[in-house]
Every structure is written in C-alpha cells, then in structure tokens.
Amino acid sequence: NAGVTQTPKFQVLKTGQSMTLQCAQDMNHEYMSWYRQDPGMGLRLIHYSVGAGITDQGEVPNGYNVSRSTTEDFPLRLLSAAPSQTSVYFCASSYGPEGYTFGSGTRLTVV
Amino acid sequence: GQQVMQIPQYQHVQEGEDFTTYCNSSTTLSNIQWYKQRPGGHPVFLIQLVKSGEVKKQKRLTFQFGEAKKNSSLHITATQTTDVGTYFCAGRRGQTSYDKVIFGPGTSLSVIP
C-alpha cells in the first residue's frame, strides 16, 4: 500500500514550457485534489475531483488543467509555465469527507 | 468566500512549555481537520472534529471545536522537540467530499531545547 505517490519530486522548467505533475493513489479514494504551498500562504486548492470523470476548480485554477480518467490517477498539467508557478505542489486524496492523505510533494522552480 | 484564519503565525517555546494555536472561520463549518507538517515534509492528518463543542485528545494534544462551529484550537502540553513543525487547520462547510476543504495559513512551532 503505497498511499499517494507524486512524481517528479523536483523539477526546473523554463518560462513557457509545459509539463505534467503525476499523482497516483492505491487506496481507492474517490476524492483527489491538488494544492500549492507558498511561504506564508498555507495550502491553496488548485483543482479537485470527486470521482473519475468529474473535476472542478479550486481557489487558484488559472494556468493549470486536470483530468480524472481513472480512480487512481489525477495528473496536473501546467500549460505554459510562469515564474509565479514556482511552488511546492501537493496531491491529496480521501475517502469521502475524511482526512486527507498527502503525497510527498513536487518542488517546482520556473526560471 | 470562505476564509480560515490561524493565530499566531509563529510561536517559539522552550521545551516543556505549553503551546496553543487558534483557528477561526468566517463561516459555520460542518467539520474541521488538523494537520501537522514537519520542515521539508508533507502535511499529515491528525484529527477531525465534527460536533459542536467537541473535545478530543491525542496524548499531549488537545483539540477543541467551538460551540458555534466557527473556531477551533489545538493545545500541546509540555512541548517536545518532536512537536516542531507547522500546524494547519482545515475547514469544510458541507457534509460530503463534494465540499471543498479550505486550509488556514498555519502556525509554525519552534521548540528550543
């Protein structure tokens, strides 16, 4: 039981590049979400999904896309990276309205 | 929109002293969750409170949910160096996973040995 797995752990992008942050969970959790964490800002919700085929926007969705084709996977796509997207990204999942299990995070730097 | 605030932002204590962080929501919550994040790590779920006035304990940690379900607190008795980290509260307005959880900005705890 691996929990929530995020890849890569570290990434450096040039402005304008695109990439996909991967998130997979093996707990059969229906709910998955992406947060970004910036100093002094706490965790801000980017996008979330309550099941395969269902996604919705969070607090800061601009510049990011998501899809949920399976229960296990919830990738986050950066369409055209900007320096303002430099952050630590966490994927989280839960079973219903219970506490979240977080992945170990992806540290992204956009130069 | 819904806002969740936490005070203090930072707290430095001597080992053995008590510590309390407070969480306040602009709206009534259906439940509140608490998480701990060690430096360089990821948030780890500690507990969820659901009932008005609920109090739960985990060893030296005591969690309270206010009567109006708009505020909460986490109290640590006799802090240890292992308590170092950032403590986040997270509030949910609705009853289901369709309802977003909004995190507070966190309280960073430093423990001086």
Coordinates of C-alpha atoms in Angstrom, one line a residue:
Chain A
N1 CA 0.0 0.0 0.0
A2 CA 2.0 3.0 -1.3
G3 CA -0.6 5.7 -0.4
V4 CA -0.3 8.8 -2.6
T5 CA 2.7 8.8 -5.0
Q6 CA 3.8 12.0 -6.7
T7 CA 6.4 12.3 -9.4
P8 CA 8.7 14.0 -10.0
K9 CA 10.0 15.2 -6.6
F10 CA 11.9 18.1 -8.1
Q11 CA 11.6 19.9 -11.4
V12 CA 13.1 23.0 -13.1
L13 CA 11.2 24.5 -16.0
K14 CA 11.9 27.4 -18.3
T15 CA 9.2 30.0 -18.7
G16 CA 6.7 28.9 -21.3
Q17 CA 7.4 25.2 -21.1
S18 CA 4.6 22.8 -20.3
M19 CA 4.7 19.7 -18.1
T20 CA 2.6 17.2 -16.2
L21 CA 2.8 16.5 -12.5
Q22 CA 1.8 12.9 -11.8
C23 CA -0.3 11.8 -8.8
A24 CA -1.4 8.2 -8.1
Q25 CA -3.2 6.6 -5.1
D26 CA -3.8 3.0 -4.4
M27 CA -6.4 3.4 -1.6
N28 CA -9.5 3.5 -3.9
H29 CA -10.1 7.1 -2.7
E30 CA -12.9 8.8 -4.6
Y31 CA -11.7 12.3 -3.7
M32 CA -8.4 13.7 -5.1
S33 CA -7.0 17.3 -5.1
W34 CA -4.1 19.4 -5.9
Y35 CA -2.7 22.1 -3.6
R36 CA 0.2 24.5 -4.0
Q37 CA 2.1 25.7 -1.0
D38 CA 3.9 29.0 -0.9
P39 CA 5.6 30.6 2.2
G40 CA 3.1 32.3 4.4
M41 CA 0.2 31.3 2.2
G42 CA -0.7 27.9 3.5
L43 CA -2.2 25.4 1.1
R44 CA -4.3 26.7 -1.7
L45 CA -6.6 24.4 -3.6
I46 CA -5.9 24.3 -7.4
H47 CA -8.3 21.7 -8.7
Y48 CA -10.1 18.7 -7.2
S49 CA -12.1 15.7 -8.3
V50 CA -14.8 13.7 -6.5
G51 CA -14.6 10.7 -8.8
A52 CA -13.5 9.5 -12.3
G53 CA -14.7 11.9 -15.0
I54 CA -15.5 14.7 -12.5
T55 CA -13.3 17.7 -11.8
D56 CA -13.8 21.2 -10.5
Q57 CA -11.8 24.3 -9.9
G58 CA -10.4 25.4 -6.6
E59 CA -9.2 28.8 -5.4
V60 CA -6.3 29.2 -7.8
P61 CA -7.0 27.2 -11.0
N62 CA -5.6 29.6 -13.7
G63 CA -2.7 28.1 -15.6
Y64 CA -3.5 24.6 -14.6
N65 CA -5.5 21.8 -16.2
V66 CA -6.6 18.4 -14.7
S67 CA -8.4 15.3 -15.8
R68 CA -9.5 12.2 -14.0
S69 CA -9.9 9.2 -16.3
T70 CA -9.3 6.6 -13.6
T71 CA -9.9 6.5 -9.8
E72 CA -6.2 6.0 -9.2
D73 CA -4.7 8.9 -11.2
F74 CA -5.1 12.7 -11.1
P75 CA -2.4 14.5 -13.2
L76 CA -1.9 18.2 -13.1
R77 CA -0.8 20.0 -16.3
L78 CA 1.0 23.3 -16.4
L79 CA 0.1 24.7 -19.8
S80 CA 2.8 27.4 -20.1
A81 CA 4.9 27.7 -17.0
A82 CA 5.4 31.1 -15.4
P83 CA 7.8 32.1 -12.6
S84 CA 4.7 32.7 -10.4
Q85 CA 4.1 29.0 -10.6
T86 CA 7.3 28.3 -8.6
S87 CA 5.9 26.5 -5.6
V88 CA 5.6 23.2 -3.8
Y89 CA 2.7 21.1 -5.2
F90 CA 0.9 18.5 -3.1
C91 CA -1.6 16.0 -4.2
A92 CA -4.0 14.7 -1.6
S93 CA -6.8 12.1 -1.5
S94 CA -9.5 11.0 0.8
Y95 CA -12.3 8.5 1.2
G96 CA -15.4 10.7 1.5
P97 CA -15.3 13.6 3.9
E98 CA -12.4 12.1 5.9
G99 CA -8.9 13.4 6.5
Y100 CA -6.6 13.8 3.5
T101 CA -3.6 11.6 2.7
F102 CA -0.9 13.8 1.1
G103 CA 1.8 12.8 -1.3
S104 CA 5.4 13.9 -0.6
G105 CA 5.2 16.8 -2.9
T106 CA 6.8 18.2 -6.1
R107 CA 9.2 21.1 -5.8
L108 CA 8.8 23.1 -9.0
T109 CA 11.0 26.0 -10.0
V110 CA 10.2 28.1 -13.1
V111 CA 13.1 30.2 -14.4
Chain B
G1 CA -15.7 33.4 0.0
Q2 CA -15.0 31.2 2.9
Q3 CA -11.8 32.1 4.8
V4 CA -9.9 30.3 7.5
M5 CA -7.5 32.2 9.7
Q6 CA -5.0 31.0 12.3
I7 CA -3.1 32.7 15.0
P8 CA -0.3 33.0 15.8
Q9 CA 1.7 32.7 12.6
Y10 CA 4.8 31.8 14.5
Q11 CA 5.4 30.6 18.1
H12 CA 8.7 29.9 19.8
V13 CA 8.6 28.0 23.1
Q14 CA 11.1 26.4 25.5
E15 CA 10.9 22.7 25.6
G16 CA 8.4 21.8 28.3
E17 CA 6.2 24.8 27.8
D18 CA 2.6 24.6 26.6
F19 CA 1.5 25.8 23.1
T20 CA -1.9 26.7 21.7
T21 CA -2.9 27.7 18.1
Y22 CA -6.3 29.1 17.3
C23 CA -8.3 28.7 14.1
N24 CA -11.2 30.9 13.1
S25 CA -13.6 30.6 10.1
S26 CA -15.7 33.3 8.5
T27 CA -18.5 30.8 8.1
T28 CA -20.0 27.9 10.0
L29 CA -18.2 24.6 9.4
S30 CA -19.5 21.1 9.2
N31 CA -16.2 19.8 10.4
I32 CA -12.6 20.9 11.0
Q33 CA -9.4 19.0 10.5
W34 CA -5.9 19.4 11.8
Y35 CA -2.7 18.6 10.1
K36 CA 1.0 18.7 11.1
Q37 CA 3.8 19.3 8.6
R38 CA 7.4 18.8 9.6
P39 CA 10.0 21.0 8.0
G40 CA 10.6 19.8 4.4
G41 CA 7.8 17.3 4.7
H42 CA 4.2 16.9 3.7
P43 CA 1.0 17.6 5.8
V44 CA -0.1 14.6 7.9
F45 CA -3.7 14.3 9.1
L46 CA -4.0 14.5 12.9
I47 CA -7.7 14.6 13.7
Q48 CA -11.2 15.6 12.6
L49 CA -13.8 17.3 14.8
V50 CA -17.5 17.2 13.8
K51 CA -19.7 18.1 16.8
S52 CA -20.3 21.4 18.3
G53 CA -18.2 21.8 21.5
E54 CA -16.3 18.6 20.8
V55 CA -13.0 17.9 22.6
K56 CA -10.6 15.2 21.6
K57 CA -7.2 14.3 23.0
Q58 CA -4.2 12.5 21.5
K59 CA -1.6 12.0 24.2
R60 CA -0.3 15.6 24.8
L61 CA -2.5 17.2 22.1
T62 CA -6.0 18.5 22.9
F63 CA -8.3 19.6 20.1
Q64 CA -11.5 21.7 20.6
F65 CA -14.3 22.6 18.2
G66 CA -16.2 25.7 19.2
E67 CA -19.9 25.8 20.2
A68 CA -20.8 27.8 17.1
K69 CA -18.6 25.6 14.9
K70 CA -16.7 28.6 13.6
N71 CA -13.5 28.2 15.6
S72 CA -11.2 25.5 16.9
S73 CA -8.0 25.2 18.9
L74 CA -5.0 22.9 19.3
H75 CA -3.2 22.8 22.6
I76 CA 0.0 20.9 23.2
T77 CA 1.0 20.2 26.8
A78 CA 4.7 20.2 27.7
T79 CA 6.1 20.6 24.2
Q80 CA 8.9 18.4 23.0
T81 CA 11.4 18.9 20.1
T82 CA 9.4 16.3 18.2
D83 CA 6.5 18.8 18.1
V84 CA 8.4 21.1 15.8
G85 CA 6.5 21.9 12.6
T86 CA 3.6 23.8 11.1
Y87 CA 0.1 23.0 12.3
F88 CA -2.7 23.7 9.9
C89 CA -6.4 23.7 10.5
A90 CA -8.7 23.0 7.5
G91 CA -12.5 23.7 7.5
R92 CA -15.3 22.2 5.4
R93 CA -18.7 23.7 5.2
G94 CA -20.7 20.8 3.7
Q95 CA -21.0 17.2 4.7
T96 CA -19.6 15.4 1.7
S97 CA -16.4 15.2 -0.2
Y98 CA -18.0 17.4 -2.8
D99 CA -17.5 20.3 -0.5
K100 CA -14.1 21.9 -0.6
V101 CA -11.7 22.0 2.4
I102 CA -10.1 25.3 2.9
F103 CA -6.8 25.4 4.8
G104 CA -5.7 28.1 7.2
P105 CA -2.2 29.6 6.7
G106 CA -0.7 27.5 9.6
T107 CA 1.1 28.2 12.8
S108 CA 4.8 27.4 12.8
L109 CA 6.1 26.0 16.1
S110 CA 9.7 26.1 17.1
V111 CA 10.8 24.3 20.3
I112 CA 14.0 25.4 22.0
P113 CA 15.7 22.5 23.8

